PDB file of C-alpha atoms and ligand atoms in Angstrom:
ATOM      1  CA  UNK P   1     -35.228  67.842   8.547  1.00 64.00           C
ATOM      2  CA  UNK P   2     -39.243  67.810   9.283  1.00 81.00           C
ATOM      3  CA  UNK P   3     -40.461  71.681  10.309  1.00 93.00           C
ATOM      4  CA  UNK P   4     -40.348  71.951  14.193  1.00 98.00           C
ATOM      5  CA  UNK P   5     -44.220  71.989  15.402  1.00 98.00           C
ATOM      6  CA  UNK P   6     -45.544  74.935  17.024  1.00 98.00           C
ATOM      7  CA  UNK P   7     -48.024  74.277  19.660  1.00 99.00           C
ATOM      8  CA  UNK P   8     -49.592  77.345  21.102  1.00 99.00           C
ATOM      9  CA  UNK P   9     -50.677  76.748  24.931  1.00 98.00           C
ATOM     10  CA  UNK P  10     -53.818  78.189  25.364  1.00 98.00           C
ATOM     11  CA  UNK P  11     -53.709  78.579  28.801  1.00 98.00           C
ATOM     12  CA  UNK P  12     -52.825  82.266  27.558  1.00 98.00           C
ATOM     13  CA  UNK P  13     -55.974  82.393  25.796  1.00 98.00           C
ATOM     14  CA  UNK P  14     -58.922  84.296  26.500  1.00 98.00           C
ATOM     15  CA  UNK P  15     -60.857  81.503  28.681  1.00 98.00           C
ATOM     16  CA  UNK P  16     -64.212  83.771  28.063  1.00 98.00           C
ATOM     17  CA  UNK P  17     -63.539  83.130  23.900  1.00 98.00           C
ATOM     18  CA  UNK P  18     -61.953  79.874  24.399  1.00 98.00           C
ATOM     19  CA  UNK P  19     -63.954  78.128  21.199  1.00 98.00           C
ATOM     20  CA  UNK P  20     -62.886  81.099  18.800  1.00 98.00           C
ATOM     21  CA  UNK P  21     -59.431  81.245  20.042  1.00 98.00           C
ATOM     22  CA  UNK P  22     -58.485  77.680  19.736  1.00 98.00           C
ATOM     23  CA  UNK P  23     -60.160  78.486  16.160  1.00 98.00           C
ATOM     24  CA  UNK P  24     -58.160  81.722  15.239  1.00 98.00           C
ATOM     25  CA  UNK P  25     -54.914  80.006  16.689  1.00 98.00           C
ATOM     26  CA  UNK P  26     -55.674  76.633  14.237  1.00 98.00           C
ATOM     27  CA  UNK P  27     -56.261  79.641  11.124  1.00 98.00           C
ATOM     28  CA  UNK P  28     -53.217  81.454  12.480  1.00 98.00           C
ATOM     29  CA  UNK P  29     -51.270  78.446  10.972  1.00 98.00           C
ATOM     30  CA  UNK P  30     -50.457  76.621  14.457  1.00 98.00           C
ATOM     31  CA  UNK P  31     -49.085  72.495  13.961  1.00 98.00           C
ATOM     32  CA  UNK P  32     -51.088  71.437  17.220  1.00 99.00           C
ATOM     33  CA  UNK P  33     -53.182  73.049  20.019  1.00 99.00           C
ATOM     34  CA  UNK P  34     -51.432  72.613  23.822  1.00 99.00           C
ATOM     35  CA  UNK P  35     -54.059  71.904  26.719  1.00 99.00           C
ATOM     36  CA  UNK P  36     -52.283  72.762  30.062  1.00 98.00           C
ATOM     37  CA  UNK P  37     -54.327  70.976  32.236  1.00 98.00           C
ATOM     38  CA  UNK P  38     -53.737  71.536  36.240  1.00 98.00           C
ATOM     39  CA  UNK P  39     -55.472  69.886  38.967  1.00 98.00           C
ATOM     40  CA  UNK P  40     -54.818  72.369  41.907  1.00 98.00           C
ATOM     41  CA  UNK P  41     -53.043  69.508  43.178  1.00 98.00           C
ATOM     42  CA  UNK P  42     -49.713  68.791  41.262  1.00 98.00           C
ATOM     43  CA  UNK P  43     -49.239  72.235  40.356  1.00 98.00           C
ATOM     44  CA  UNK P  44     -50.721  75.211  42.241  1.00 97.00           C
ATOM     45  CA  UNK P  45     -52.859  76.220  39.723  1.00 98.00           C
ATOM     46  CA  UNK P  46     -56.547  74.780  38.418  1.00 98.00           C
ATOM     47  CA  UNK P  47     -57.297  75.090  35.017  1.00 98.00           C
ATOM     48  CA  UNK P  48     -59.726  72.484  32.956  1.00 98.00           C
ATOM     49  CA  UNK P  49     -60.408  68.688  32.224  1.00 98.00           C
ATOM     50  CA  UNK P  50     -61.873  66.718  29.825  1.00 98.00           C
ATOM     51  CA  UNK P  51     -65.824  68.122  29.727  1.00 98.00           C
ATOM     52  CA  UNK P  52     -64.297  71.933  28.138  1.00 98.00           C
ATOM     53  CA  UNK P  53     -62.078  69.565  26.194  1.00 98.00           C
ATOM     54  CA  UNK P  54     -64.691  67.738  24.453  1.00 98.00           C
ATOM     55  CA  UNK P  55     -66.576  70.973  24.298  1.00 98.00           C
ATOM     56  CA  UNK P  56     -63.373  72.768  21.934  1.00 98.00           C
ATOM     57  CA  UNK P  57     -62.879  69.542  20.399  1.00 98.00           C
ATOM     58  CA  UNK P  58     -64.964  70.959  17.111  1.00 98.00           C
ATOM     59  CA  UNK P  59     -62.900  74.019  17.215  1.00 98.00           C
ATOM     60  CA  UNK P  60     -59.814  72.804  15.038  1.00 98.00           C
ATOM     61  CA  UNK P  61     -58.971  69.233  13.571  1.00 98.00           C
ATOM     62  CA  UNK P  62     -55.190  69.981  14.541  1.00 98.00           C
ATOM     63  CA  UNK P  63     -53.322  67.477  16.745  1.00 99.00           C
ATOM     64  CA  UNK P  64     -54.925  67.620  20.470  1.00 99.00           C
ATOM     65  CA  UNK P  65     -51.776  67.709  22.788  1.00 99.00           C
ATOM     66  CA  UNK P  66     -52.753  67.123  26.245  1.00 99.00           C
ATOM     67  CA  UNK P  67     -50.356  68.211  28.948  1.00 98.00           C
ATOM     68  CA  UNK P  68     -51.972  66.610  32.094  1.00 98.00           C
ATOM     69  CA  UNK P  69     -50.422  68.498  35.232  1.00 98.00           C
ATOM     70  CA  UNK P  70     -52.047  66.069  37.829  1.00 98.00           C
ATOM     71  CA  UNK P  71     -51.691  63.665  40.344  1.00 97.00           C
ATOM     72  CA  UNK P  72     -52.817  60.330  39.696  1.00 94.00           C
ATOM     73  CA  UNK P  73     -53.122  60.661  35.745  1.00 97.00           C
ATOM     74  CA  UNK P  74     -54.285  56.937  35.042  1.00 96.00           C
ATOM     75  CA  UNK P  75     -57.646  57.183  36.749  1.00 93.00           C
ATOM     76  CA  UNK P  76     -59.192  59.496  33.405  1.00 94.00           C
ATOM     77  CA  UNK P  77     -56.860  58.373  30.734  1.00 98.00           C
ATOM     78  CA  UNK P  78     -59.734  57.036  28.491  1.00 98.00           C
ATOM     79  CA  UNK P  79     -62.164  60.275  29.278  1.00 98.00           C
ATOM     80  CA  UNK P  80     -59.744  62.246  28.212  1.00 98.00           C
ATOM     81  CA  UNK P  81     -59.344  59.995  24.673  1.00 98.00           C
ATOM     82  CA  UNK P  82     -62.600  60.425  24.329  1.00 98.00           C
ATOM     83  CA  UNK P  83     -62.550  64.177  24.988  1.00 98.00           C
ATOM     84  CA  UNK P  84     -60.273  64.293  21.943  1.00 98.00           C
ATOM     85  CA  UNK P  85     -56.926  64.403  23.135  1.00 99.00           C
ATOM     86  CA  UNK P  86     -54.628  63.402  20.443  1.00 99.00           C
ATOM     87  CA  UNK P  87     -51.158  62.899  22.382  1.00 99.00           C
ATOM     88  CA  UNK P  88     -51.599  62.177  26.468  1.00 99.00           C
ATOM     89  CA  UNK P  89     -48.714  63.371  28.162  1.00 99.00           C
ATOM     90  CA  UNK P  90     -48.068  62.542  31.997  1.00 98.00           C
ATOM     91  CA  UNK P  91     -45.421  63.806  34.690  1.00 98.00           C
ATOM     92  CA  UNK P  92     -43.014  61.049  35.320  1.00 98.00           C
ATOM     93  CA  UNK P  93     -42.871  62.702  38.980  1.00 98.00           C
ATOM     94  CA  UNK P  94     -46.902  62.274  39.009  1.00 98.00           C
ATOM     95  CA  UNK P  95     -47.245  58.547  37.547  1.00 95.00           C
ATOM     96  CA  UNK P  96     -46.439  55.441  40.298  1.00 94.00           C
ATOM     97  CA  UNK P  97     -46.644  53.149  37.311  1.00 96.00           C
ATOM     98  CA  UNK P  98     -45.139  55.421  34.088  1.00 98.00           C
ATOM     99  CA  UNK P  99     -44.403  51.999  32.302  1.00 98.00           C
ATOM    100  CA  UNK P 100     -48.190  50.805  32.350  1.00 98.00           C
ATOM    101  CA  UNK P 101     -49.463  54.201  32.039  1.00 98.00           C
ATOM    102  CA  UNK P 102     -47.461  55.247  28.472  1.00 98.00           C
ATOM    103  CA  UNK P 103     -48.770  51.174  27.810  1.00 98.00           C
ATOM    104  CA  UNK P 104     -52.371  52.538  28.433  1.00 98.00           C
ATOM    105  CA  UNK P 105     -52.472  55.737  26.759  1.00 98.00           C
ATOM    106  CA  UNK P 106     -51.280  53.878  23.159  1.00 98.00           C
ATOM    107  CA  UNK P 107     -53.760  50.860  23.781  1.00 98.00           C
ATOM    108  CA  UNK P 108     -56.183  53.984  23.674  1.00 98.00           C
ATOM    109  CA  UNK P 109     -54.926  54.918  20.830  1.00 98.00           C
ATOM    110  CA  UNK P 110     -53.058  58.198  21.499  1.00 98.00           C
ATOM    111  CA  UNK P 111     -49.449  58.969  21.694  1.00 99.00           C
ATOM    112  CA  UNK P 112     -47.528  58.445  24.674  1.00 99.00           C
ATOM    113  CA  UNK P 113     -45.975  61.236  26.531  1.00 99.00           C
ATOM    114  CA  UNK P 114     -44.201  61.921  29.377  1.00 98.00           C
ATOM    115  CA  UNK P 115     -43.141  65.597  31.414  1.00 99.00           C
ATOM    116  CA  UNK P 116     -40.000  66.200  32.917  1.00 98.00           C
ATOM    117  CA  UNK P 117     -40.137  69.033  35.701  1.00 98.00           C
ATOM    118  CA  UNK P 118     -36.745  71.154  35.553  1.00 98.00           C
ATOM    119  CA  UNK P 119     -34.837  68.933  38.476  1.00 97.00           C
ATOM    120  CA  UNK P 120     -36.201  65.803  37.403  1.00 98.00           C
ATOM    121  CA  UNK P 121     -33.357  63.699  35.910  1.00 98.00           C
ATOM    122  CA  UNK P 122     -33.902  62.421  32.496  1.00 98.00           C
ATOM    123  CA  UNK P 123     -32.539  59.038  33.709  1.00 98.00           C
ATOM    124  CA  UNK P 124     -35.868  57.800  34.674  1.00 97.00           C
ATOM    125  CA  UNK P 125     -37.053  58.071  30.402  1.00 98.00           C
ATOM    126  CA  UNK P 126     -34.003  55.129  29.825  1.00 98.00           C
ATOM    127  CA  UNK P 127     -36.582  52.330  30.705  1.00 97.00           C
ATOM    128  CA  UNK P 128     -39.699  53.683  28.950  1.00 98.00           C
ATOM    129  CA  UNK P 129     -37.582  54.226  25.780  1.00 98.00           C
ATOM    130  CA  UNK P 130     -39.859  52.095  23.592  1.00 98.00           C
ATOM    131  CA  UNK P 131     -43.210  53.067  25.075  1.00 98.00           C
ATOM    132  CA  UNK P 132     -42.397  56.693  24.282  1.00 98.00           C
ATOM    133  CA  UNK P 133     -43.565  58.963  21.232  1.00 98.00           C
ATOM    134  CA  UNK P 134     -42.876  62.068  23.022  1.00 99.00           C
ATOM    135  CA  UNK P 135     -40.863  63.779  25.237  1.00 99.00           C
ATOM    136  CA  UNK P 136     -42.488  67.215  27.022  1.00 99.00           C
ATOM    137  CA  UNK P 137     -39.224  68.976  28.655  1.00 99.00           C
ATOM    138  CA  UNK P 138     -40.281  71.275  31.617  1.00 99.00           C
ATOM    139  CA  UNK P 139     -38.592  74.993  30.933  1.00 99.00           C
ATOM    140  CA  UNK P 140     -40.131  76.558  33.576  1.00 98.00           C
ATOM    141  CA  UNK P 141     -41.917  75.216  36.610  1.00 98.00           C
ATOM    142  CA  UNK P 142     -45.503  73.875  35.774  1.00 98.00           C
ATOM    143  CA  UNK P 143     -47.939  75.876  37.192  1.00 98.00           C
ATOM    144  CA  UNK P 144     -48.507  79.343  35.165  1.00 98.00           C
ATOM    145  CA  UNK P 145     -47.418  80.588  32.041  1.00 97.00           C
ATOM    146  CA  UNK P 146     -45.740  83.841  31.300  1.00 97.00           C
ATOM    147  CA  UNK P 147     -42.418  82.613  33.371  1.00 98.00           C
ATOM    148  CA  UNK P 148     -38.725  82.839  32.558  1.00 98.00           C
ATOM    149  CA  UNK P 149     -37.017  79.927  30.600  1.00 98.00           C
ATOM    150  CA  UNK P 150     -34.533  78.125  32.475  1.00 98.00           C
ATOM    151  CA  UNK P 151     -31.680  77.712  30.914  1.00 98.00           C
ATOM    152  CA  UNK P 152     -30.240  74.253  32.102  1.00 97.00           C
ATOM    153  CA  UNK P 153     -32.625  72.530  30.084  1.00 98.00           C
ATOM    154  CA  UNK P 154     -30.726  73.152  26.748  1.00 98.00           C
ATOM    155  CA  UNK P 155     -28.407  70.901  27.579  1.00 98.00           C
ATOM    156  CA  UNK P 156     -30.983  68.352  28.943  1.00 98.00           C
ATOM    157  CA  UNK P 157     -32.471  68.214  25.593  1.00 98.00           C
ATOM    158  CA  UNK P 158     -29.076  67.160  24.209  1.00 98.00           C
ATOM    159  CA  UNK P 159     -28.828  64.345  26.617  1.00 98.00           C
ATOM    160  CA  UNK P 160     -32.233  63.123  26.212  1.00 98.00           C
ATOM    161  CA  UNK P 161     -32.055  63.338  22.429  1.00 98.00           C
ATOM    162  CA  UNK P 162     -28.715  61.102  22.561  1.00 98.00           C
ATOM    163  CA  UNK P 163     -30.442  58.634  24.524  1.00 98.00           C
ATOM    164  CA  UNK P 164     -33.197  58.409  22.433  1.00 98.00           C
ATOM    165  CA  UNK P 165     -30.814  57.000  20.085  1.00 98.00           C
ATOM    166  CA  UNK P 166     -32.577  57.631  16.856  1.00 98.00           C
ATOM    167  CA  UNK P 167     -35.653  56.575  17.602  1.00 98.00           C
ATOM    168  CA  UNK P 168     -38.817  58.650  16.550  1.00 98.00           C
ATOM    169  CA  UNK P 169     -39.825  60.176  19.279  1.00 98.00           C
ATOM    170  CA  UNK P 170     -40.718  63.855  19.392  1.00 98.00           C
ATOM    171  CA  UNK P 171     -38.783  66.609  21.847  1.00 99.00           C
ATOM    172  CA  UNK P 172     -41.387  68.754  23.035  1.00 99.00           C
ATOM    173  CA  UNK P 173     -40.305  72.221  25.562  1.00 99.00           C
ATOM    174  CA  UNK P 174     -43.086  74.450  27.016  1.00 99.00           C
ATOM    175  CA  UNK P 175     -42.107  77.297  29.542  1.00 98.00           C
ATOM    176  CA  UNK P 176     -40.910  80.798  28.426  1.00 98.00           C
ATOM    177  CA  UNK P 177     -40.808  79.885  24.595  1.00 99.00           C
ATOM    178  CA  UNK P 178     -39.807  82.916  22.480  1.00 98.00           C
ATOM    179  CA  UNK P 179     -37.820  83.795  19.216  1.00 98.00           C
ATOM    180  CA  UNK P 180     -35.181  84.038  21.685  1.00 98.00           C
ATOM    181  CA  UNK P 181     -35.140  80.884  23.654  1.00 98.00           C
ATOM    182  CA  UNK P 182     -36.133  78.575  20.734  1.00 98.00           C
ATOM    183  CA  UNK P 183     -33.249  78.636  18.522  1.00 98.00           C
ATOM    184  CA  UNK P 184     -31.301  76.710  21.640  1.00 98.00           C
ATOM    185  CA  UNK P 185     -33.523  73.995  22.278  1.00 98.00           C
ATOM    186  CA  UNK P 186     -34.284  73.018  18.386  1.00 98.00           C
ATOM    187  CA  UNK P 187     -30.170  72.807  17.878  1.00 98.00           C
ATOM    188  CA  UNK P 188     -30.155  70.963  20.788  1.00 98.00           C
ATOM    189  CA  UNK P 189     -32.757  67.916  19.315  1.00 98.00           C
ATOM    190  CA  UNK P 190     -36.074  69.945  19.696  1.00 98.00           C
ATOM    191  CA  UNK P 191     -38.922  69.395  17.724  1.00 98.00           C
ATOM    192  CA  UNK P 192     -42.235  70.816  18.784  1.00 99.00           C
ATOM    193  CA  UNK P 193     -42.120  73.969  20.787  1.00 99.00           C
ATOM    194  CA  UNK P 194     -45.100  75.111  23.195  1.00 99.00           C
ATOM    195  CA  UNK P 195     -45.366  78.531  23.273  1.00 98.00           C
ATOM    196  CA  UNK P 196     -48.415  80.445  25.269  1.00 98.00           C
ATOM    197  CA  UNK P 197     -47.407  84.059  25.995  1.00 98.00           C
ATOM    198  CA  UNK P 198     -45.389  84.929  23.321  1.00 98.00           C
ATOM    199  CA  UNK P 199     -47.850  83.393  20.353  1.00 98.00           C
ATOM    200  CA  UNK P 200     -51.082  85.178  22.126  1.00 98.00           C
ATOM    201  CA  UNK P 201     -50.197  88.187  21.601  1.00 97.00           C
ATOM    202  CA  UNK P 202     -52.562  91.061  19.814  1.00 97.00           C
ATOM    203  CA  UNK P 203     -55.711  89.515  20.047  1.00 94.00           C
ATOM    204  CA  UNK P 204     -56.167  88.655  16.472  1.00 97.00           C
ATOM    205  CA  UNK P 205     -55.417  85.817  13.541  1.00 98.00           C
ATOM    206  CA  UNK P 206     -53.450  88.340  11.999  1.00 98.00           C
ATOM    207  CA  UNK P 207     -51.164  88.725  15.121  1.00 98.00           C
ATOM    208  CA  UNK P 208     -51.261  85.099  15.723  1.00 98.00           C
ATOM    209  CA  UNK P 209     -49.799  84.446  12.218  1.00 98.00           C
ATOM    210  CA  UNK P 210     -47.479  86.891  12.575  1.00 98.00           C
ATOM    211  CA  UNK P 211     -46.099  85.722  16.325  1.00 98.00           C
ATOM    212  CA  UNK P 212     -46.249  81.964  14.844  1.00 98.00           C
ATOM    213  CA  UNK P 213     -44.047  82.950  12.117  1.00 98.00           C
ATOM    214  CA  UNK P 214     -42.002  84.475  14.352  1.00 98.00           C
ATOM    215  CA  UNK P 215     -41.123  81.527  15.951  1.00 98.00           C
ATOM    216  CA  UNK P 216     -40.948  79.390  12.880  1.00 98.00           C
ATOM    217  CA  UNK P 217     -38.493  82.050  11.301  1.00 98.00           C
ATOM    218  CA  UNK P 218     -36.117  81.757  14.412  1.00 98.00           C
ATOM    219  CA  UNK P 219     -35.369  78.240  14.049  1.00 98.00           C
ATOM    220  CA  UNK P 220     -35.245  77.752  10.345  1.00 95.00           C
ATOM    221  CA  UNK P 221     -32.315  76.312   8.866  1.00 85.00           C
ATOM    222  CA  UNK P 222     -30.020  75.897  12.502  1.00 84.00           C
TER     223      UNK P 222
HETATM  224  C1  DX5 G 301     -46.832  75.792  32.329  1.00 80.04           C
HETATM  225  C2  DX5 G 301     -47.496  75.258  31.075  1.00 80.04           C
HETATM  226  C3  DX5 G 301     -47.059  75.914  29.819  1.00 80.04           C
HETATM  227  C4  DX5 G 301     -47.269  77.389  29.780  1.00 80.04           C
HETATM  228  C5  DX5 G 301     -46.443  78.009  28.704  1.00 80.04           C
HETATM  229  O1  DX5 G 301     -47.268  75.037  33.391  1.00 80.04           O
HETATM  230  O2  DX5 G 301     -47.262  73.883  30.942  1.00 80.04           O
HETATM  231  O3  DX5 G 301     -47.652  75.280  28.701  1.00 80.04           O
HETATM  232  O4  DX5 G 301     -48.589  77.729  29.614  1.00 80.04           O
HETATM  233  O5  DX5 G 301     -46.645  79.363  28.751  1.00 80.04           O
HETATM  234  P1  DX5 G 301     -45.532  80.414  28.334  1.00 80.04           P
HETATM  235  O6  DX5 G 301     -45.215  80.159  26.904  1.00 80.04           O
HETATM  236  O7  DX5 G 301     -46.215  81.725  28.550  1.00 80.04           O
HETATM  237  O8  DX5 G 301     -44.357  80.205  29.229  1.00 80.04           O
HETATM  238 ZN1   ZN G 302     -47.821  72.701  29.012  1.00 80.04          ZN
END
């Protein structure tokens, strides 16, 4: 089985080092760099779009996961390509049209994703099946990070990874991500893992590695 990804969020980064952080996280030995990005609108919470995007873009070649926390996602789906988002995902709650959407993001040329908030039923992913590459599976509430994982969503991941039926499509969960909570969701079909709090921790590559290890060493071998 492949090595789950790690994909530090760096909404828990220091926003006044952003540049050298995303760099120390991509030397810390991270799989792909998380970009929580909040409108003020779906979530309570404003963070960034795709002008501090583009200008991080040159701080790691690592995969460019966008997590786009916004209403009305289709109206900057090629900015933020351009930005340098690798993978676009988009709240099935937030997109009117999720079917032409996920169809949009891979005629950009990125890989299609789409959120789940905790209530949200997975039902919804059954006719997008084939336009998906990724799954991003709420934990917590979308809005701030440093909250508790919910629990129900272990089982969630099960379903969803049933119904994806072997296909190749990723299992992503981001909220309250720790050596703790990760074990659960990569037996359960996981296979990246978003972590913010609990990989920037101590300020330093050295700490990064070590937290990033961590995580890696909690789900080997399940
Ligand atoms: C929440 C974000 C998460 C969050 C994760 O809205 O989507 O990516 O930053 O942070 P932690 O790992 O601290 O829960
Ligand atoms: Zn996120």
């Amino acid at each position: 089985m492949a090595e789950v990804k790690i994909a530090p969020s760096i909404l828990a980064a220091d926003f006044g080092r952003l540049f050298e952080e995303i760099r120390d996280i991509d030397q810390a030995g991270c799989d792909w760099i998380h970009l929580d990005v909040m409108d003020g609108h779906f979530v309570p919470n404003l963070t960034f779009g795709p002008p501090v995007i583009r200008a991080v873009r040159k701080a790691s070649s690592k995969t460019f996961d966008a997590h786009l926390m916004v209403t009305n996602p289709d109206r900057l789906l090629e900015t933020y390509r351009e930005a340098g988002a690798d993978i676009i995902t988009v709240h099935a709650e937030a997109a009117d049209h999720l079917d032409r959407t996920l169809s949009r993001i891979r005629d950009l040329g990125c890989r299609a994703g789409v959120s789940l908030n905790p209530h949200t039923a997975e039902e919804c992913l059954r006719y997008v099946l084939d336009r998906l590459d990724l799954v991003l599976v709420m934990s917590v509430n979308p809005g701030f990070g440093g909250q508790s994982f919910i629990p129900t969503v272990v089982d969630k991941v099960s379903r969803i990874r049933e119904m994806l039926d072997g296909r190749d499509v990723e299992i992503e969960v981001d909220g309250g991500i720790t050596p703790d909570t990760a074990p659960a969701v990569v037996a359960a079909g996981a296979t990246a893992l978003v972590a913010g709090s609990a990989v920037f921790k101590g300020g330093s590559v050295a700490s990064y590695k070590q937290n990033i290890e961590a995580l890696r060493h909690a789900v080997r071998d399940l």
